């Protein structure tokens, strides 16, 4: 599961080599997804993408489709205040639906 901060603080530009913190977070999230074998239904790693600012948003439910996962990551746009607990609470709900 990827839980990504999309608050206004992610607009800052203190990450060397990236325009904003959000750009760095997107790149890292996609790299993590790419490290897992996604093309086999028997051994595929499933990812869910949750973003948060004042509220949490489910960007993609459990999926093995790297295109869908990458699109969800790209759709995140930083704005608003930060509620880490909102993101973690939604992530906790999704974990209950995870496969064994």
Coordinates of C-alpha atoms in Angstrom, one line a residue:
X1 CA 0.0 0.0 0.0
X2 CA 1.2 3.5 -0.9
X3 CA 0.1 6.3 1.4
X4 CA 1.2 9.6 0.0
X5 CA 1.0 13.1 1.5
X6 CA -0.7 15.5 -0.9
X7 CA -0.8 18.5 1.4
X8 CA 0.4 21.9 0.5
X9 CA 3.8 21.2 2.1
X10 CA 4.5 18.9 -0.9
X11 CA 4.7 22.0 -3.1
X12 CA 8.0 23.0 -1.6
X13 CA 11.1 22.8 -3.8
X14 CA 13.9 21.6 -1.4
X15 CA 14.5 18.2 -3.1
X16 CA 17.6 18.2 -5.2
X17 CA 16.9 17.1 -8.8
X18 CA 13.1 17.6 -8.5
X19 CA 10.8 20.6 -8.9
X20 CA 8.8 19.9 -5.8
X21 CA 8.6 17.4 -2.9
X22 CA 5.5 15.9 -4.7
X23 CA 7.6 15.2 -7.8
X24 CA 10.1 13.3 -5.6
X25 CA 7.3 11.4 -3.8
X26 CA 5.8 10.4 -7.2
X27 CA 9.1 9.2 -8.5
X28 CA 9.8 7.1 -5.4
X29 CA 6.3 5.6 -5.3
X30 CA 6.6 4.6 -9.0
X31 CA 10.0 3.1 -8.4
X32 CA 8.7 1.0 -5.5
X33 CA 5.9 -0.3 -7.7
X34 CA 8.4 -1.1 -10.5
X35 CA 10.5 -3.2 -8.1
X36 CA 7.6 -5.7 -7.7
X37 CA 6.5 -8.4 -10.2
X38 CA 3.1 -7.3 -11.3
X39 CA 2.4 -9.3 -14.5
X40 CA 1.5 -12.7 -12.8
X41 CA -1.8 -13.2 -11.1
X42 CA -0.3 -16.0 -9.0
X43 CA 2.6 -14.0 -7.7
X44 CA 1.6 -10.4 -8.3
X45 CA 2.2 -7.7 -5.7
X46 CA -1.0 -5.7 -5.3
X47 CA -0.9 -2.1 -4.5
X48 CA -3.5 0.4 -3.3
X49 CA -2.9 4.1 -3.5
X50 CA -4.2 6.4 -0.7
X51 CA -3.4 10.1 -0.7
X52 CA -4.1 12.6 2.1
X53 CA -4.3 16.2 3.0
X54 CA -7.2 17.3 5.4
X55 CA -9.0 14.1 4.2
X56 CA -7.9 10.8 2.8
X57 CA -8.7 9.8 -0.8
X58 CA -8.6 6.3 -2.2
X59 CA -6.9 6.7 -5.6
X60 CA -6.9 3.1 -6.6
X61 CA -8.1 0.0 -4.7
X62 CA -6.0 -3.1 -4.6
X63 CA -4.6 -3.6 -8.1
X64 CA -1.8 -5.4 -10.0
X65 CA -2.1 -3.0 -13.0
X66 CA 1.0 -0.8 -13.0
X67 CA -0.5 1.6 -15.5
X68 CA -3.5 2.1 -13.2
X69 CA -1.3 2.5 -10.2
X70 CA 1.0 5.0 -12.0
X71 CA -2.0 7.0 -13.2
X72 CA -3.3 7.2 -9.6
X73 CA 0.1 8.5 -8.4
X74 CA 0.2 11.0 -11.2
X75 CA -3.3 12.3 -10.4
X76 CA -2.2 13.5 -6.9
X77 CA -2.0 17.3 -6.7
X78 CA -0.7 18.9 -3.5
X79 CA -2.9 21.3 -1.7
X80 CA -4.4 21.9 1.7
X81 CA -3.5 21.1 5.3
X82 CA -2.0 17.8 6.5
X83 CA -3.9 15.0 8.4
X84 CA -1.6 12.0 8.5
X85 CA -4.1 10.2 10.7
X86 CA -6.7 10.5 7.9
X87 CA -4.4 8.7 5.5
X88 CA -3.4 6.0 8.0
X89 CA -7.0 5.4 9.1
X90 CA -8.1 4.8 5.5
X91 CA -5.0 2.6 4.9
X92 CA -6.0 0.6 8.0
X93 CA -9.5 0.0 6.6
X94 CA -8.0 -1.2 3.3
X95 CA -5.6 -3.6 5.1
X96 CA -8.6 -5.4 6.4
X97 CA -9.6 -6.3 2.8
X98 CA -6.1 -7.4 1.9
X99 CA -5.5 -11.0 0.7
X100 CA -3.9 -13.5 3.1

